[in-house]
Amino acid sequence: MKAIASTQISFGLINLPVAIVKATGELEDVSFKLGDKSGGSLTQQYVDGNNNVVARSDMTKTIDGHIIDTDSIEAIAAATKLPRLEITKMEPREKFDAAAYRITGFYYLQSPKKGGNVNTFKLLTDAMKAEDMVAVTKFTFRSRQQQIVIWPNDEGMLCASTMVFNGDVREPDADVRAHLAGNYKPAEFDMARQLISAMATDTVDPLSADTDEAVTMRHELVQKALAGEAIPAPTKVPQADQNAALADALAASLAAIKGGDKAAA
């Protein structure tokens, strides 16, 4: 796997060279670009306040209307970039699992072929797995600092998950909290629990879905469009009647699932 960054894990008095590689790869999506009426490509231009085109060689970096010179920009970037994965504390794995909603990316850490130490790498991985601990640190990706949790998976791979900082999580506003003032009948609550339980008995594991079906479909539809086929717009799903009795809808859903179970048997 191709490394996207090389650094060191620093814990105690040990500095362990590591390479960070992406653990995920996305199917290339369909990308539509602007063009002229004949389909030709367009060139983007920048204009100043007087509508004069500005050449890229004449552009500067500014903030609040003030020019920042290149040396200062580079110095700021260097001063705020973390040089390595400094680990000062380990945390129980359960704390990481509880904060999974903050995960933004998934990576593997590997021992570099040049200058790496596979023995120390395996020792760290196995010890963390045995203690059921994860390491919490920070790293700078593309000039943006992120929190990183380093953890061993069941196969013995050393993984890393990037996370937003807790302080970046927005507090829910009144609109998000509005449902907390809602109410329902005890019978509706019981049926909702039964429905959720019945849906969980399906043999298909949605978490192990293999592909992005929407991307695959877009590629197929674009090929049809390029071949001159008409792409029909999907039929709009009628909006559910908000005034329908909730209990009736729950009962019907349960009956449909139980009917499906009987048919499968």
mmCIF file of C-alpha atoms in Angstrom:
data_model
loop_
_atom_site.group_PDB
_atom_site.id
_atom_site.type_symbol
_atom_site.label_atom_id
_atom_site.label_comp_id
_atom_site.label_asym_id
_atom_site.label_seq_id
_atom_site.Cartn_x
_atom_site.Cartn_y
_atom_site.Cartn_z
ATOM 1 C CA MET A 1 0.000 0.000 0.000
ATOM 2 C CA LYS A 2 1.189 3.501 -0.832
ATOM 3 C CA ALA A 3 1.897 5.672 2.189
ATOM 4 C CA ILE A 4 0.203 9.071 2.332
ATOM 5 C CA ALA A 5 2.361 10.227 5.265
ATOM 6 C CA SER A 6 5.404 9.089 7.213
ATOM 7 C CA THR A 7 5.990 9.959 10.848
ATOM 8 C CA GLN A 8 6.844 8.424 14.211
ATOM 9 C CA ILE A 9 4.859 7.062 17.109
ATOM 10 C CA SER A 10 6.430 8.418 20.258
ATOM 11 C CA PHE A 11 5.495 6.680 23.522
ATOM 12 C CA GLY A 12 7.612 6.582 26.635
ATOM 13 C CA LEU A 13 11.228 6.760 25.459
ATOM 14 C CA ILE A 14 10.467 4.866 22.236
ATOM 15 C CA ASN A 15 10.236 6.490 18.827
ATOM 16 C CA LEU A 16 8.770 4.039 16.316
ATOM 17 C CA PRO A 17 8.804 4.970 12.590
ATOM 18 C CA VAL A 18 5.403 4.435 10.949
ATOM 19 C CA ALA A 19 3.821 4.964 7.568
ATOM 20 C CA ILE A 20 0.153 5.945 7.283
ATOM 21 C CA VAL A 21 -1.829 4.364 4.458
ATOM 22 C CA LYS A 22 -5.482 4.762 3.520
ATOM 23 C CA ALA A 23 -7.527 1.756 4.538
ATOM 24 C CA THR A 24 -10.401 2.688 2.225
ATOM 25 C CA GLY A 25 -10.706 3.266 -1.504
ATOM 26 C CA GLU A 26 -13.800 4.719 -3.119
ATOM 27 C CA LEU A 27 -15.218 3.837 -6.513
ATOM 28 C CA GLU A 28 -14.682 6.853 -8.751
ATOM 29 C CA ASP A 29 -17.974 8.701 -8.985
ATOM 30 C CA VAL A 30 -19.497 10.319 -12.035
ATOM 31 C CA SER A 31 -18.210 13.885 -12.416
ATOM 32 C CA PHE A 32 -20.013 16.437 -14.592
ATOM 33 C CA LYS A 33 -18.042 19.497 -15.677
ATOM 34 C CA LEU A 34 -19.119 22.826 -17.116
ATOM 35 C CA GLY A 35 -18.651 23.220 -20.858
ATOM 36 C CA ASP A 36 -19.713 25.416 -23.739
ATOM 37 C CA LYS A 37 -22.720 24.683 -25.988
ATOM 38 C CA SER A 38 -20.640 22.330 -28.132
ATOM 39 C CA GLY A 39 -19.301 20.407 -25.131
ATOM 40 C CA GLY A 40 -15.880 22.069 -25.159
ATOM 41 C CA SER A 41 -13.997 22.742 -21.932
ATOM 42 C CA LEU A 42 -14.008 26.116 -20.216
ATOM 43 C CA THR A 43 -11.176 28.030 -18.548
ATOM 44 C CA GLN A 44 -11.776 29.658 -15.176
ATOM 45 C CA GLN A 45 -10.663 33.246 -14.734
ATOM 46 C CA TYR A 46 -10.288 35.515 -11.719
ATOM 47 C CA VAL A 47 -11.145 39.198 -11.906
ATOM 48 C CA ASP A 48 -10.393 42.083 -9.566
ATOM 49 C CA GLY A 49 -12.774 44.712 -8.246
ATOM 50 C CA ASN A 50 -12.575 46.573 -11.564
ATOM 51 C CA ASN A 51 -13.474 43.406 -13.518
ATOM 52 C CA ASN A 52 -9.922 43.081 -14.882
ATOM 53 C CA VAL A 53 -8.621 39.541 -15.384
ATOM 54 C CA VAL A 54 -5.789 38.770 -12.922
ATOM 55 C CA ALA A 55 -3.026 36.387 -14.042
ATOM 56 C CA ARG A 56 -2.144 33.617 -11.601
ATOM 57 C CA SER A 57 1.414 34.972 -11.396
ATOM 58 C CA ASP A 58 0.018 38.255 -10.039
ATOM 59 C CA MET A 59 -2.104 36.667 -7.316
ATOM 60 C CA THR A 60 -1.274 36.936 -3.611
ATOM 61 C CA LYS A 61 -2.578 35.344 -0.422
ATOM 62 C CA THR A 62 -4.646 37.696 1.710
ATOM 63 C CA ILE A 63 -6.658 37.672 4.910
ATOM 64 C CA ASP A 64 -9.191 40.382 5.744
ATOM 65 C CA GLY A 65 -7.838 42.386 2.816
ATOM 66 C CA HIS A 66 -4.223 42.289 4.050
ATOM 67 C CA ILE A 67 -1.463 40.544 2.083
ATOM 68 C CA ILE A 68 0.449 37.768 3.837
ATOM 69 C CA ASP A 69 3.864 37.067 2.318
ATOM 70 C CA THR A 70 4.878 33.528 1.312
ATOM 71 C CA ASP A 71 7.600 33.227 3.970
ATOM 72 C CA SER A 72 5.112 34.046 6.728
ATOM 73 C CA ILE A 73 2.595 31.539 5.384
ATOM 74 C CA GLU A 74 5.235 28.795 5.311
ATOM 75 C CA ALA A 75 6.434 29.707 8.812
ATOM 76 C CA ILE A 76 2.864 29.584 10.167
ATOM 77 C CA ALA A 77 2.327 26.164 8.572
ATOM 78 C CA ALA A 78 5.578 24.808 10.013
ATOM 79 C CA ALA A 79 4.876 26.184 13.492
ATOM 80 C CA THR A 80 1.436 24.580 13.687
ATOM 81 C CA LYS A 81 2.314 21.199 12.159
ATOM 82 C CA LEU A 82 2.830 18.338 14.598
ATOM 83 C CA PRO A 83 6.072 16.461 13.783
ATOM 84 C CA ARG A 84 4.995 13.064 15.123
ATOM 85 C CA LEU A 85 2.272 11.062 16.827
ATOM 86 C CA GLU A 86 3.059 11.947 20.426
ATOM 87 C CA ILE A 87 1.320 9.490 22.751
ATOM 88 C CA THR A 88 1.212 10.523 26.390
ATOM 89 C CA LYS A 89 -1.692 8.370 27.547
ATOM 90 C CA MET A 90 -3.594 5.208 26.683
ATOM 91 C CA GLU A 91 -7.377 4.973 27.056
ATOM 92 C CA PRO A 92 -9.755 1.994 27.449
ATOM 93 C CA ARG A 93 -11.121 0.749 24.115
ATOM 94 C CA GLU A 94 -14.692 1.268 25.351
ATOM 95 C CA LYS A 95 -14.158 5.058 25.462
ATOM 96 C CA PHE A 96 -13.177 5.022 21.795
ATOM 97 C CA ASP A 97 -16.208 2.911 20.895
ATOM 98 C CA ALA A 98 -18.476 5.368 22.699
ATOM 99 C CA ALA A 99 -17.066 8.265 20.647
ATOM 100 C CA ALA A 100 -17.412 6.495 17.265
ATOM 101 C CA TYR A 101 -19.843 9.185 16.059
ATOM 102 C CA ARG A 102 -16.866 11.540 15.747
ATOM 103 C CA ILE A 103 -14.854 9.284 13.372
ATOM 104 C CA THR A 104 -14.049 10.836 9.994
ATOM 105 C CA GLY A 105 -11.478 8.499 8.438
ATOM 106 C CA PHE A 106 -9.938 5.034 8.636
ATOM 107 C CA TYR A 107 -6.255 4.238 8.058
ATOM 108 C CA TYR A 108 -3.673 1.519 8.574
ATOM 109 C CA LEU A 109 -0.314 2.109 10.220
ATOM 110 C CA GLN A 110 2.537 0.022 8.851
ATOM 111 C CA SER A 111 6.192 -0.429 9.597
ATOM 112 C CA PRO A 112 8.227 1.311 6.865
ATOM 113 C CA LYS A 113 10.421 -0.967 4.751
ATOM 114 C CA LYS A 114 13.279 1.476 5.246
ATOM 115 C CA GLY A 115 14.118 2.274 8.848
ATOM 116 C CA GLY A 116 11.159 0.414 10.310
ATOM 117 C CA ASN A 117 11.150 -2.145 13.102
ATOM 118 C CA VAL A 118 8.556 -4.905 12.676
ATOM 119 C CA ASN A 119 9.405 -6.487 16.058
ATOM 120 C CA THR A 120 8.683 -3.310 18.037
ATOM 121 C CA PHE A 121 5.663 -2.690 15.844
ATOM 122 C CA LYS A 122 4.214 -6.122 16.648
ATOM 123 C CA LEU A 123 5.087 -5.744 20.324
ATOM 124 C CA LEU A 124 3.164 -2.462 20.567
ATOM 125 C CA THR A 125 0.165 -3.873 18.678
ATOM 126 C CA ASP A 126 -0.070 -7.074 20.723
ATOM 127 C CA ALA A 127 0.407 -5.280 24.046
ATOM 128 C CA MET A 128 -2.360 -2.769 23.260
ATOM 129 C CA LYS A 129 -4.661 -5.593 22.180
ATOM 130 C CA ALA A 130 -3.959 -7.604 25.335
ATOM 131 C CA GLU A 131 -4.689 -4.587 27.539
ATOM 132 C CA ASP A 132 -7.735 -3.587 25.433
ATOM 133 C CA MET A 133 -6.334 -0.071 25.162
ATOM 134 C CA VAL A 134 -6.152 2.564 22.434
ATOM 135 C CA ALA A 135 -3.743 5.451 21.997
ATOM 136 C CA VAL A 136 -5.055 8.990 21.559
ATOM 137 C CA THR A 137 -2.900 11.570 19.814
ATOM 138 C CA LYS A 138 -2.996 14.366 17.219
ATOM 139 C CA PHE A 139 -1.631 14.764 13.703
ATOM 140 C CA THR A 140 -1.766 17.350 10.927
ATOM 141 C CA PHE A 141 -3.402 16.255 7.687
ATOM 142 C CA ARG A 142 -3.352 18.800 4.840
ATOM 143 C CA SER A 143 -2.696 21.684 7.261
ATOM 144 C CA ARG A 144 -5.666 20.710 9.456
ATOM 145 C CA GLN A 145 -4.962 19.170 12.849
ATOM 146 C CA GLN A 146 -7.070 16.154 13.761
ATOM 147 C CA GLN A 147 -7.376 13.856 16.708
ATOM 148 C CA ILE A 148 -6.238 10.299 15.981
ATOM 149 C CA VAL A 149 -7.052 7.127 17.860
ATOM 150 C CA ILE A 150 -4.631 4.254 17.236
ATOM 151 C CA TRP A 151 -6.088 0.808 17.871
ATOM 152 C CA PRO A 152 -5.370 -2.866 17.037
ATOM 153 C CA ASN A 153 -8.075 -4.780 15.195
ATOM 154 C CA ASP A 154 -8.953 -8.458 15.616
ATOM 155 C CA GLU A 155 -6.539 -9.479 12.839
ATOM 156 C CA GLY A 156 -3.606 -7.822 14.582
ATOM 157 C CA MET A 157 -3.406 -4.816 12.238
ATOM 158 C CA LEU A 158 -2.574 -1.472 13.809
ATOM 159 C CA CYS A 159 -5.328 0.917 12.703
ATOM 160 C CA ALA A 160 -5.903 4.631 13.052
ATOM 161 C CA SER A 161 -9.161 6.545 13.018
ATOM 162 C CA THR A 162 -9.208 10.297 12.540
ATOM 163 C CA MET A 163 -11.808 12.105 14.605
ATOM 164 C CA VAL A 164 -13.173 15.596 14.973
ATOM 165 C CA PHE A 165 -12.297 17.195 18.261
ATOM 166 C CA ASN A 166 -15.013 17.100 20.864
ATOM 167 C CA GLY A 167 -15.042 20.896 20.868
ATOM 168 C CA ASP A 168 -15.953 20.860 17.151
ATOM 169 C CA VAL A 169 -19.190 18.940 17.755
ATOM 170 C CA ARG A 170 -22.068 21.402 17.547
ATOM 171 C CA GLU A 171 -24.711 21.511 20.249
ATOM 172 C CA PRO A 172 -28.199 20.594 18.981
ATOM 173 C CA ASP A 173 -30.486 23.595 18.606
ATOM 174 C CA ALA A 174 -34.201 23.872 19.365
ATOM 175 C CA ASP A 175 -35.211 22.344 16.028
ATOM 176 C CA VAL A 176 -33.042 19.284 16.603
ATOM 177 C CA ARG A 177 -34.404 18.911 20.135
ATOM 178 C CA ALA A 178 -38.055 19.425 19.133
ATOM 179 C CA HIS A 179 -38.916 15.714 19.170
ATOM 180 C CA LEU A 180 -38.004 15.491 22.876
ATOM 181 C CA ALA A 181 -41.322 17.193 23.625
ATOM 182 C CA GLY A 182 -43.249 14.591 21.618
ATOM 183 C CA ASN A 183 -45.416 11.883 23.158
ATOM 184 C CA TYR A 184 -46.873 8.484 22.279
ATOM 185 C CA LYS A 185 -49.027 5.776 23.820
ATOM 186 C CA PRO A 186 -47.529 2.829 25.741
ATOM 187 C CA ALA A 187 -49.007 0.398 23.178
ATOM 188 C CA GLU A 188 -47.269 2.279 20.351
ATOM 189 C CA PHE A 189 -43.962 2.074 22.217
ATOM 190 C CA ASP A 190 -44.354 -1.688 22.652
ATOM 191 C CA MET A 191 -45.120 -2.181 18.952
ATOM 192 C CA ALA A 192 -42.184 0.013 17.915
ATOM 193 C CA ARG A 193 -39.850 -2.139 19.995
ATOM 194 C CA GLN A 194 -41.310 -5.289 18.432
ATOM 195 C CA LEU A 195 -40.832 -3.830 14.944
ATOM 196 C CA ILE A 196 -37.192 -2.936 15.609
ATOM 197 C CA SER A 197 -36.541 -6.379 17.076
ATOM 198 C CA ALA A 198 -38.197 -8.117 14.098
ATOM 199 C CA MET A 199 -36.162 -6.075 11.608
ATOM 200 C CA ALA A 200 -32.951 -7.038 13.423
ATOM 201 C CA THR A 201 -33.519 -10.748 12.775
ATOM 202 C CA ASP A 202 -32.840 -10.404 9.041
ATOM 203 C CA THR A 203 -29.948 -12.617 7.873
ATOM 204 C CA VAL A 204 -28.471 -9.816 5.733
ATOM 205 C CA ASP A 205 -25.798 -7.755 7.492
ATOM 206 C CA PRO A 206 -26.105 -4.156 6.222
ATOM 207 C CA LEU A 207 -22.780 -3.200 7.822
ATOM 208 C CA SER A 208 -20.990 -5.577 5.453
ATOM 209 C CA ALA A 209 -22.429 -4.000 2.289
ATOM 210 C CA ASP A 210 -19.840 -4.371 -0.468
ATOM 211 C CA THR A 211 -20.423 -1.464 -2.831
ATOM 212 C CA ASP A 212 -21.782 2.018 -3.257
ATOM 213 C CA GLU A 213 -24.845 1.103 -5.326
ATOM 214 C CA ALA A 214 -25.621 4.724 -6.211
ATOM 215 C CA VAL A 215 -22.200 5.283 -7.826
ATOM 216 C CA THR A 216 -22.476 2.051 -9.836
ATOM 217 C CA MET A 217 -25.969 3.023 -11.005
ATOM 218 C CA ARG A 218 -24.820 6.517 -12.020
ATOM 219 C CA HIS A 219 -22.078 5.025 -14.223
ATOM 220 C CA GLU A 220 -24.599 2.718 -15.904
ATOM 221 C CA LEU A 221 -27.126 5.506 -16.458
ATOM 222 C CA VAL A 222 -24.485 7.868 -17.880
ATOM 223 C CA GLN A 223 -23.470 5.194 -20.410
ATOM 224 C CA LYS A 224 -27.116 4.827 -21.445
ATOM 225 C CA ALA A 225 -27.489 8.606 -21.747
ATOM 226 C CA LEU A 226 -24.338 8.811 -23.909
ATOM 227 C CA ALA A 227 -25.799 6.059 -26.107
ATOM 228 C CA GLY A 228 -28.874 8.201 -26.696
ATOM 229 C CA GLU A 229 -31.253 6.376 -24.394
ATOM 230 C CA ALA A 230 -33.815 8.385 -22.466
ATOM 231 C CA ILE A 231 -33.366 8.211 -18.723
ATOM 232 C CA PRO A 232 -36.808 8.247 -17.099
ATOM 233 C CA ALA A 233 -37.164 10.196 -13.881
ATOM 234 C CA PRO A 234 -38.013 7.945 -10.931
ATOM 235 C CA THR A 235 -41.585 7.946 -9.738
ATOM 236 C CA LYS A 236 -41.978 10.125 -6.685
ATOM 237 C CA VAL A 237 -42.808 8.218 -3.546
ATOM 238 C CA PRO A 238 -46.008 9.693 -2.102
ATOM 239 C CA GLN A 239 -45.481 11.474 1.172
ATOM 240 C CA ALA A 240 -46.772 9.508 4.122
ATOM 241 C CA ASP A 241 -50.017 10.691 5.610
ATOM 242 C CA GLN A 242 -48.927 12.410 8.795
ATOM 243 C CA ASN A 243 -52.468 12.168 10.104
ATOM 244 C CA ALA A 244 -52.644 8.369 9.809
ATOM 245 C CA ALA A 245 -52.892 6.510 13.087
ATOM 246 C CA LEU A 246 -49.406 5.593 14.268
ATOM 247 C CA ALA A 247 -50.646 2.421 15.929
ATOM 248 C CA ASP A 248 -52.217 1.235 12.681
ATOM 249 C CA ALA A 249 -48.998 1.859 10.743
ATOM 250 C CA LEU A 250 -46.934 -0.033 13.331
ATOM 251 C CA ALA A 251 -49.351 -2.949 13.333
ATOM 252 C CA ALA A 252 -49.297 -3.127 9.533
ATOM 253 C CA SER A 253 -45.488 -3.069 9.482
ATOM 254 C CA LEU A 254 -45.283 -5.917 11.985
ATOM 255 C CA ALA A 255 -47.841 -7.950 10.023
ATOM 256 C CA ALA A 256 -45.851 -7.439 6.800
ATOM 257 C CA ILE A 257 -42.604 -8.621 8.395
ATOM 258 C CA LYS A 258 -44.232 -11.652 10.016
ATOM 259 C CA GLY A 259 -45.898 -12.483 6.693
ATOM 260 C CA GLY A 260 -42.513 -12.328 4.994
ATOM 261 C CA ASP A 261 -40.998 -14.631 7.601
ATOM 262 C CA LYS A 262 -43.746 -17.204 6.995
ATOM 263 C CA ALA A 263 -43.240 -17.017 3.234
ATOM 264 C CA ALA A 264 -39.475 -17.534 3.620
ATOM 265 C CA ALA A 265 -40.097 -20.574 5.814
#
